[in-house]
Short mmCIF file of N, CA, C and O in Angstrom, two decimals:
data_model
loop_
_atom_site.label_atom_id
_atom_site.label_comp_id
_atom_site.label_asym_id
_atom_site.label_seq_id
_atom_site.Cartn_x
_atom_site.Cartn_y
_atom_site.Cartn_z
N UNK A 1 0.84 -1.18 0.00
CA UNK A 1 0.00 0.00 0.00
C UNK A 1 0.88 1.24 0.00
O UNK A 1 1.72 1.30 0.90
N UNK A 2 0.81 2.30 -0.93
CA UNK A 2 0.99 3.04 -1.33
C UNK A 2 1.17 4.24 -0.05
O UNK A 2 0.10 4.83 -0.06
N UNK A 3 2.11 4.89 1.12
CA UNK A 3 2.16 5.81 1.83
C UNK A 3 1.92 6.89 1.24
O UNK A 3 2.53 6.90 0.17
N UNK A 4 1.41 7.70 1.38
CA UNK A 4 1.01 9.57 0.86
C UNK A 4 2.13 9.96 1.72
O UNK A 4 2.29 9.37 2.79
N UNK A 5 2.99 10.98 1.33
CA UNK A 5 4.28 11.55 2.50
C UNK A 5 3.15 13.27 2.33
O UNK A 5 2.45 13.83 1.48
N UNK A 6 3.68 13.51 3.96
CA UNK A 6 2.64 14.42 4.60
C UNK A 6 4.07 15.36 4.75
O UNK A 6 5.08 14.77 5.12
N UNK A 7 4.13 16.84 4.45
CA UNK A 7 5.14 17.67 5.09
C UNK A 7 5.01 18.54 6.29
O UNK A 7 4.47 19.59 5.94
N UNK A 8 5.35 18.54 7.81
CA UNK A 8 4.78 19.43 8.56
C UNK A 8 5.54 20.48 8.85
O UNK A 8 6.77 20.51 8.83
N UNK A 9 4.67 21.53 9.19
CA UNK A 9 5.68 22.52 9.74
C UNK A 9 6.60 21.81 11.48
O UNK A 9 6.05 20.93 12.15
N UNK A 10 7.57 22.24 11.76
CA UNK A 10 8.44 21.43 12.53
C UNK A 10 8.61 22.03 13.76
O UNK A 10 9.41 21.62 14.60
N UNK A 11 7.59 23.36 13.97
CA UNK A 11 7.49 24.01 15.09
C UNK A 11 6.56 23.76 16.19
O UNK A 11 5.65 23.02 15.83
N UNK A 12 6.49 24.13 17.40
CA UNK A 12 5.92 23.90 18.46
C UNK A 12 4.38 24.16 17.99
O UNK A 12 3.57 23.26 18.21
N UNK A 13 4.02 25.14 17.48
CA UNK A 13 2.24 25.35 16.97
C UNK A 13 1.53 24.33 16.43
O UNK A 13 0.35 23.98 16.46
N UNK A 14 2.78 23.83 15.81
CA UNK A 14 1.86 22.49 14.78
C UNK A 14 2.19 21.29 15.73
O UNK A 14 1.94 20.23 15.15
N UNK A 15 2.73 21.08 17.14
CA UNK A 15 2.47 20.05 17.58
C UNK A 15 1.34 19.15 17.92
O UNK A 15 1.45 17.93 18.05
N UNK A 16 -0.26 20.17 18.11
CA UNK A 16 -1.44 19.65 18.03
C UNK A 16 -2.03 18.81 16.73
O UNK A 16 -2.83 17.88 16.73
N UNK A 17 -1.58 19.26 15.98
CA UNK A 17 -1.99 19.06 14.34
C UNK A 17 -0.97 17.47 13.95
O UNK A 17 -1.49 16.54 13.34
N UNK A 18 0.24 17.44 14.34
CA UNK A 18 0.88 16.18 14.57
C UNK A 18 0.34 15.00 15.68
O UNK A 18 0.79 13.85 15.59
N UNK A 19 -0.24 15.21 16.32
CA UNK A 19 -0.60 14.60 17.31
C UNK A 19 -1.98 13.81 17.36
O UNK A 19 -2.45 12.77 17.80
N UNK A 20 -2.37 15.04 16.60
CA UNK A 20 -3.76 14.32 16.19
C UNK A 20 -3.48 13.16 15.04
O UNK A 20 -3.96 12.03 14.94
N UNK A 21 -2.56 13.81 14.24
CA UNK A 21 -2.58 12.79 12.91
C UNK A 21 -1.92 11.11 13.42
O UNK A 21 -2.11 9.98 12.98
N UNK A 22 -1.14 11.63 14.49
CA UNK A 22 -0.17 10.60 15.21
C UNK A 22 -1.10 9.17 15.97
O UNK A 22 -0.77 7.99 15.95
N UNK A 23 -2.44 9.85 16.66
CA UNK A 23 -3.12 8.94 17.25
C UNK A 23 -4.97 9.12 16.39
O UNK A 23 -6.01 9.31 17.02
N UNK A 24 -4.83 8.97 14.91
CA UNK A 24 -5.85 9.19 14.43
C UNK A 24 -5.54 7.55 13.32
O UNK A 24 -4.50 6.93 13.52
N UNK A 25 -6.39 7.13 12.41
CA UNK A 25 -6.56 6.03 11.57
C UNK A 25 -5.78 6.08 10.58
O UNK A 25 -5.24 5.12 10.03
N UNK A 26 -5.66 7.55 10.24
CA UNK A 26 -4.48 7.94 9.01
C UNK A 26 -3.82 8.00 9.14
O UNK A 26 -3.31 8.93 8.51
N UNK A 27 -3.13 7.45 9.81
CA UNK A 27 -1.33 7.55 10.26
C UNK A 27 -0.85 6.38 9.96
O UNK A 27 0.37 6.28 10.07
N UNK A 28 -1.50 5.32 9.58
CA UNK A 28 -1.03 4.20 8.97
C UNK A 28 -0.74 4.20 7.22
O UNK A 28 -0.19 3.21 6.73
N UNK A 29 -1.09 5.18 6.49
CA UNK A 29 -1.16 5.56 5.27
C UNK A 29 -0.76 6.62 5.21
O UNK A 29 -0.56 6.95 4.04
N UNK A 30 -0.55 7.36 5.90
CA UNK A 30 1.19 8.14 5.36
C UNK A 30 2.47 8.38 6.54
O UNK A 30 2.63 8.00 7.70
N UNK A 31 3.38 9.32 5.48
CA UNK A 31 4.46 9.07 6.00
C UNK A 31 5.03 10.89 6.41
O UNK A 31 5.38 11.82 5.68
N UNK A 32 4.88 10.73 7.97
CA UNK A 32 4.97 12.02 8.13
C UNK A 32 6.64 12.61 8.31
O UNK A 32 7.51 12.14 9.04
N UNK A 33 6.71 13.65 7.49
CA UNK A 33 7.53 14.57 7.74
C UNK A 33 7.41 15.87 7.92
O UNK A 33 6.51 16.64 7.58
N UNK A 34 9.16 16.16 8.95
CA UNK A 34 8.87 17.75 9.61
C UNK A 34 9.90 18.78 8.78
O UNK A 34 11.09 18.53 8.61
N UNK A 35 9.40 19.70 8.41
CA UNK A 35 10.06 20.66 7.80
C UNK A 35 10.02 21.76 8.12
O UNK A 35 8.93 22.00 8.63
N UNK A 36 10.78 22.73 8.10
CA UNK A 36 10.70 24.33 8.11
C UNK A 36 9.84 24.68 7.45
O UNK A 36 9.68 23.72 6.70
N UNK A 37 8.95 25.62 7.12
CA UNK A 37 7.75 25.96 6.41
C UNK A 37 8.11 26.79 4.91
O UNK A 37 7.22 27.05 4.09
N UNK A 38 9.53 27.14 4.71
CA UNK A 38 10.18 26.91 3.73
C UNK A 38 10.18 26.15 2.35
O UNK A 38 10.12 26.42 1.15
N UNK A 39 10.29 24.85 3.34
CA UNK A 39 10.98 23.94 2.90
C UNK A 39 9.74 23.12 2.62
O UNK A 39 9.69 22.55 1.53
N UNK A 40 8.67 22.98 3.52
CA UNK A 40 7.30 22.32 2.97
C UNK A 40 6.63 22.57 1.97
O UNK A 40 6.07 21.77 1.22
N UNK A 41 6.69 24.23 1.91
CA UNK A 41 6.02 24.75 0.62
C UNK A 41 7.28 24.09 -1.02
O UNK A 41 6.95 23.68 -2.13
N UNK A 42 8.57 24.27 -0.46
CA UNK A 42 9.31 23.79 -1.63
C UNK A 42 8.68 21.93 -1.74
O UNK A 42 8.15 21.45 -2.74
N UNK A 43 8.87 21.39 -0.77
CA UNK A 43 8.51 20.06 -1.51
C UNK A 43 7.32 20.06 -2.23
O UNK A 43 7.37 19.36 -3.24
N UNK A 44 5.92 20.83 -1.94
CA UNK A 44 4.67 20.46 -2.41
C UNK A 44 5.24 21.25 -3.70
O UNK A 44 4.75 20.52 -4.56
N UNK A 45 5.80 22.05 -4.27
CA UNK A 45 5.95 23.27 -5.45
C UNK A 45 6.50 21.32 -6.55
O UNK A 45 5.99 20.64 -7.43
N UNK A 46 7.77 21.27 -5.68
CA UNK A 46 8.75 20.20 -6.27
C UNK A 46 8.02 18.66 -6.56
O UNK A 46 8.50 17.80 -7.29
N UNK A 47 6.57 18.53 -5.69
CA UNK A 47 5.52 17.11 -6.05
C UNK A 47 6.67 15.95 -5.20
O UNK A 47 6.58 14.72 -5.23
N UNK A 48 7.73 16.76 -4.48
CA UNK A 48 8.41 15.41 -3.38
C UNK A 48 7.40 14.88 -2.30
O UNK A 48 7.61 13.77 -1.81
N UNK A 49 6.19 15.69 -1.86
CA UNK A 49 5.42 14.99 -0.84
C UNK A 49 3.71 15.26 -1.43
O UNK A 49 3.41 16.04 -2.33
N UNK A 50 2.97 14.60 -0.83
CA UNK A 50 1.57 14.65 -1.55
C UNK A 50 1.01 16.09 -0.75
O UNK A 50 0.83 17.09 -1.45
N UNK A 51 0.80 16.15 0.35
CA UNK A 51 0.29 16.90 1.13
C UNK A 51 1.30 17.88 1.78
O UNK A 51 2.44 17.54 2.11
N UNK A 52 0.73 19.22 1.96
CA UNK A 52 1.73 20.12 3.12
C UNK A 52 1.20 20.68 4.19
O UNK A 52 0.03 20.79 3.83
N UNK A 53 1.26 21.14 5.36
CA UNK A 53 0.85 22.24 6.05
C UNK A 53 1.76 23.23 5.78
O UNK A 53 2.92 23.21 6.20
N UNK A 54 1.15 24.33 4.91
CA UNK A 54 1.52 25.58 4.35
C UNK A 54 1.52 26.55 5.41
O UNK A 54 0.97 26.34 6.49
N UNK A 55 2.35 28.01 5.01
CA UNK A 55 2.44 28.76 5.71
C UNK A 55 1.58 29.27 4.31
O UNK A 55 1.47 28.88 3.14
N UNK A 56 0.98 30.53 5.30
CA UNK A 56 -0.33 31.28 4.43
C UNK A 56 0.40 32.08 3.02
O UNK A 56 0.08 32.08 1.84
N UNK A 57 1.24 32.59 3.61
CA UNK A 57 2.17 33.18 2.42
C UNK A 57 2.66 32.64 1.50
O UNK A 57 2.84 33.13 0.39
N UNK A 58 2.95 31.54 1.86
CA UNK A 58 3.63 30.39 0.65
C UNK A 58 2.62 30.32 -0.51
O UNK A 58 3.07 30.39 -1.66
N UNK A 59 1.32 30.20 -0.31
CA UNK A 59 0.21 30.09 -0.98
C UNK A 59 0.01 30.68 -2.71
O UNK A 59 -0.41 30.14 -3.74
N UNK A 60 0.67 32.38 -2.31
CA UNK A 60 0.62 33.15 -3.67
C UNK A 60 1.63 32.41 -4.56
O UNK A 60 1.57 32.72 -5.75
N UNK A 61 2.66 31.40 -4.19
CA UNK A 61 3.91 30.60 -5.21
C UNK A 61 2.77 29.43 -5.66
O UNK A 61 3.19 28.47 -6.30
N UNK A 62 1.92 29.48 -5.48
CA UNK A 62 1.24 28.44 -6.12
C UNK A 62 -0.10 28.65 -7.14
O UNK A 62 -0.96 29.42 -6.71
N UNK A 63 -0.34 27.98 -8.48
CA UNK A 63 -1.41 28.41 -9.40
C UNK A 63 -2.36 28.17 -9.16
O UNK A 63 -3.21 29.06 -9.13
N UNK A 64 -2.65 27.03 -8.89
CA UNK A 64 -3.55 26.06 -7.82
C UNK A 64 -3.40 25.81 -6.77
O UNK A 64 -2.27 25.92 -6.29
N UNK A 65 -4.44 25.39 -6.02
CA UNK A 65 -4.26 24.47 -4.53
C UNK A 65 -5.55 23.69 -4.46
O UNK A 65 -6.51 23.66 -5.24
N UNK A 66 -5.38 23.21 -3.57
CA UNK A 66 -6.99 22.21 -2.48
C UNK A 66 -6.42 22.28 -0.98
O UNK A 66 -5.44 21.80 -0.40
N UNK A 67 -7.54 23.15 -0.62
CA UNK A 67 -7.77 23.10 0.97
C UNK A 67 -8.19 21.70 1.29
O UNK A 67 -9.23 21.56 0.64
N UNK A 68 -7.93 20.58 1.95
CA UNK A 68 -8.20 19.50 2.17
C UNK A 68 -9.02 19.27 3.66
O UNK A 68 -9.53 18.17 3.86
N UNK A 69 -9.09 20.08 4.42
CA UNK A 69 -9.63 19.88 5.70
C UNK A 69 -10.12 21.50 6.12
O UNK A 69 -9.50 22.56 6.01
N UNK A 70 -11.25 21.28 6.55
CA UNK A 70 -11.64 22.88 7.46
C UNK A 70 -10.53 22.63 8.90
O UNK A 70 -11.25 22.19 9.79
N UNK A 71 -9.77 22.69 9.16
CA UNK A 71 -8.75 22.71 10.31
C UNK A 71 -7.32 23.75 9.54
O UNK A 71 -7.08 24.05 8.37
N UNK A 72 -6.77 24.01 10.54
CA UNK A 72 -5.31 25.56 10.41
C UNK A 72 -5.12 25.37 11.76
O UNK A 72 -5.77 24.70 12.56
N UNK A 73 -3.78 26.29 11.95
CA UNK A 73 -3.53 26.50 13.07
C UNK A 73 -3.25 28.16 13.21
O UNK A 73 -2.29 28.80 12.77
N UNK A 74 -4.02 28.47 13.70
CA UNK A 74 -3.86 30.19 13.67
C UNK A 74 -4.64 30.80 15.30
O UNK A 74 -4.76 30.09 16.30
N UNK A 75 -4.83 31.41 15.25
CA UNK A 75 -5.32 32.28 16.62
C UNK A 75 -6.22 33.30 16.54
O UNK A 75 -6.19 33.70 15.38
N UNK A 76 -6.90 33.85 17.09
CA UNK A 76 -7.97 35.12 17.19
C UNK A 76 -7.39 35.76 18.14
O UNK A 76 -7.51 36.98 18.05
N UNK A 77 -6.71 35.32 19.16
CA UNK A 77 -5.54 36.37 20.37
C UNK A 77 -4.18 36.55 20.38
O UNK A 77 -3.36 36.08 19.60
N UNK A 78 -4.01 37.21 21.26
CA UNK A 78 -2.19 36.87 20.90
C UNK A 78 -1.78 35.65 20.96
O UNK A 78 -2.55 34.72 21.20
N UNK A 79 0.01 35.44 20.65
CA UNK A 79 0.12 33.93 20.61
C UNK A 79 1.63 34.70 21.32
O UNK A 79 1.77 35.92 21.40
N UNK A 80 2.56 33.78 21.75
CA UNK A 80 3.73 33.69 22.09
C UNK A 80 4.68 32.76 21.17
O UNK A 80 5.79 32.42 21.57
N UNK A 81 4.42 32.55 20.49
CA UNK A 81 5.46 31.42 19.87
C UNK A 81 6.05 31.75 18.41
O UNK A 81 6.56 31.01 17.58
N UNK A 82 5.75 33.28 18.39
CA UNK A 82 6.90 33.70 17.33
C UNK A 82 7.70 35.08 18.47
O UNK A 82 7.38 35.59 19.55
N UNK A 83 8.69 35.24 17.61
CA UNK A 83 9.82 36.12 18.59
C UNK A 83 10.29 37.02 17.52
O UNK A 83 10.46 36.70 16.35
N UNK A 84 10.43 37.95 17.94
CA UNK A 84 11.17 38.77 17.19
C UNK A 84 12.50 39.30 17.32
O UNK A 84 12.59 40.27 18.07
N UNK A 85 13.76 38.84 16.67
CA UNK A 85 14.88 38.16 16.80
C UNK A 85 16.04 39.64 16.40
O UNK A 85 15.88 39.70 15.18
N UNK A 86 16.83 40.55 16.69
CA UNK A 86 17.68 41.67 15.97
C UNK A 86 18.73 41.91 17.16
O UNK A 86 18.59 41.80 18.37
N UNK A 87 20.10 42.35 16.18
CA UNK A 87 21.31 42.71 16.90
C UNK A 87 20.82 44.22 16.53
O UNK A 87 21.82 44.92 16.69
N UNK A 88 20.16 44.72 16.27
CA UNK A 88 20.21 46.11 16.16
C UNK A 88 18.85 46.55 17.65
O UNK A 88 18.16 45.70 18.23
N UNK A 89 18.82 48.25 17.97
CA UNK A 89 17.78 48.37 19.17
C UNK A 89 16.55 48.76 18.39
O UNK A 89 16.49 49.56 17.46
N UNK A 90 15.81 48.21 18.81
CA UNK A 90 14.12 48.20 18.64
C UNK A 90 13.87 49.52 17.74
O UNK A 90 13.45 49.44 16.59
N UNK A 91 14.23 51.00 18.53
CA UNK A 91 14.20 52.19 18.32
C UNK A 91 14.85 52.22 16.75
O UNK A 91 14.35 53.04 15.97
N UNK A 92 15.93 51.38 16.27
CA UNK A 92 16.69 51.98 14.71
C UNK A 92 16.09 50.71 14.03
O UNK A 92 16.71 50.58 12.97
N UNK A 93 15.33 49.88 14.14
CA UNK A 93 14.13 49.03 13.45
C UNK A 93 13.21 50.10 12.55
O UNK A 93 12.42 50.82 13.15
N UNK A 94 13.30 50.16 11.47
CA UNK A 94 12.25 50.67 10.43
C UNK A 94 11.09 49.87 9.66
O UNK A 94 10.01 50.25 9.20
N UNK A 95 11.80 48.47 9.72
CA UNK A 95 10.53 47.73 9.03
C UNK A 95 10.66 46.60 9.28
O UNK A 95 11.74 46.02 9.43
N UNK A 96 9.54 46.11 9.35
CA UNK A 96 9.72 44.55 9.54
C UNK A 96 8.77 44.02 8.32
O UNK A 96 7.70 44.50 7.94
N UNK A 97 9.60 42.70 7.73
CA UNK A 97 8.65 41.38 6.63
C UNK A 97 8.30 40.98 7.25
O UNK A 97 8.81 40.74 8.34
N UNK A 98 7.04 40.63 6.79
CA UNK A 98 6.35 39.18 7.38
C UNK A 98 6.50 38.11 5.82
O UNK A 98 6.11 36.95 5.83
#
């Protein structure tokens, strides 16, 4: 039988979303991997894995898609689990990417 390879994001947010898949029926039919969210969107672009959990942005690199599940991992409040990371002081910060 044929495994589907699954790409996840490899951060602490998506540990619910692994966990479920981990103790759910479908975890016997595919083959999960963890990636930087980078690197997930590159395998699904590249057809190396069937499925991804995308970062929202990654989305516009693609012509198509299929939302496969009403489930995400996102928030309506604050969250703590991104950081904002600079050798320079807050004050000489002009812009930030998302």
């Amino acid at each position: 039988m044929k495994k589907y390879k699954v790409s996840a994001i490899s951060y602490l947010n998506t540990a619910p979303f692994a966990y479920g898949l981990k103790h759910s029926p479908v975890f016997n039919k595919i083959e999960l991997l963890y990636d930087y969210p980078a690197e997930c969107a590159r395998k699904l672009a590249n057809n190396q894995v069937d499925l991804s959990l995308l970062p929202v942005g990654a989305l516009s690199d693609f012509s198509s898609f299929d939302i496969v599940s009403n489930y995400c991992i996102g928030s309506i409040g604050k969250v703590r689990s991104v950081a904002l990371m600079s050798n320079s002081n807050l004050s000489d910060i002009k812009r930030i990417y998302l």
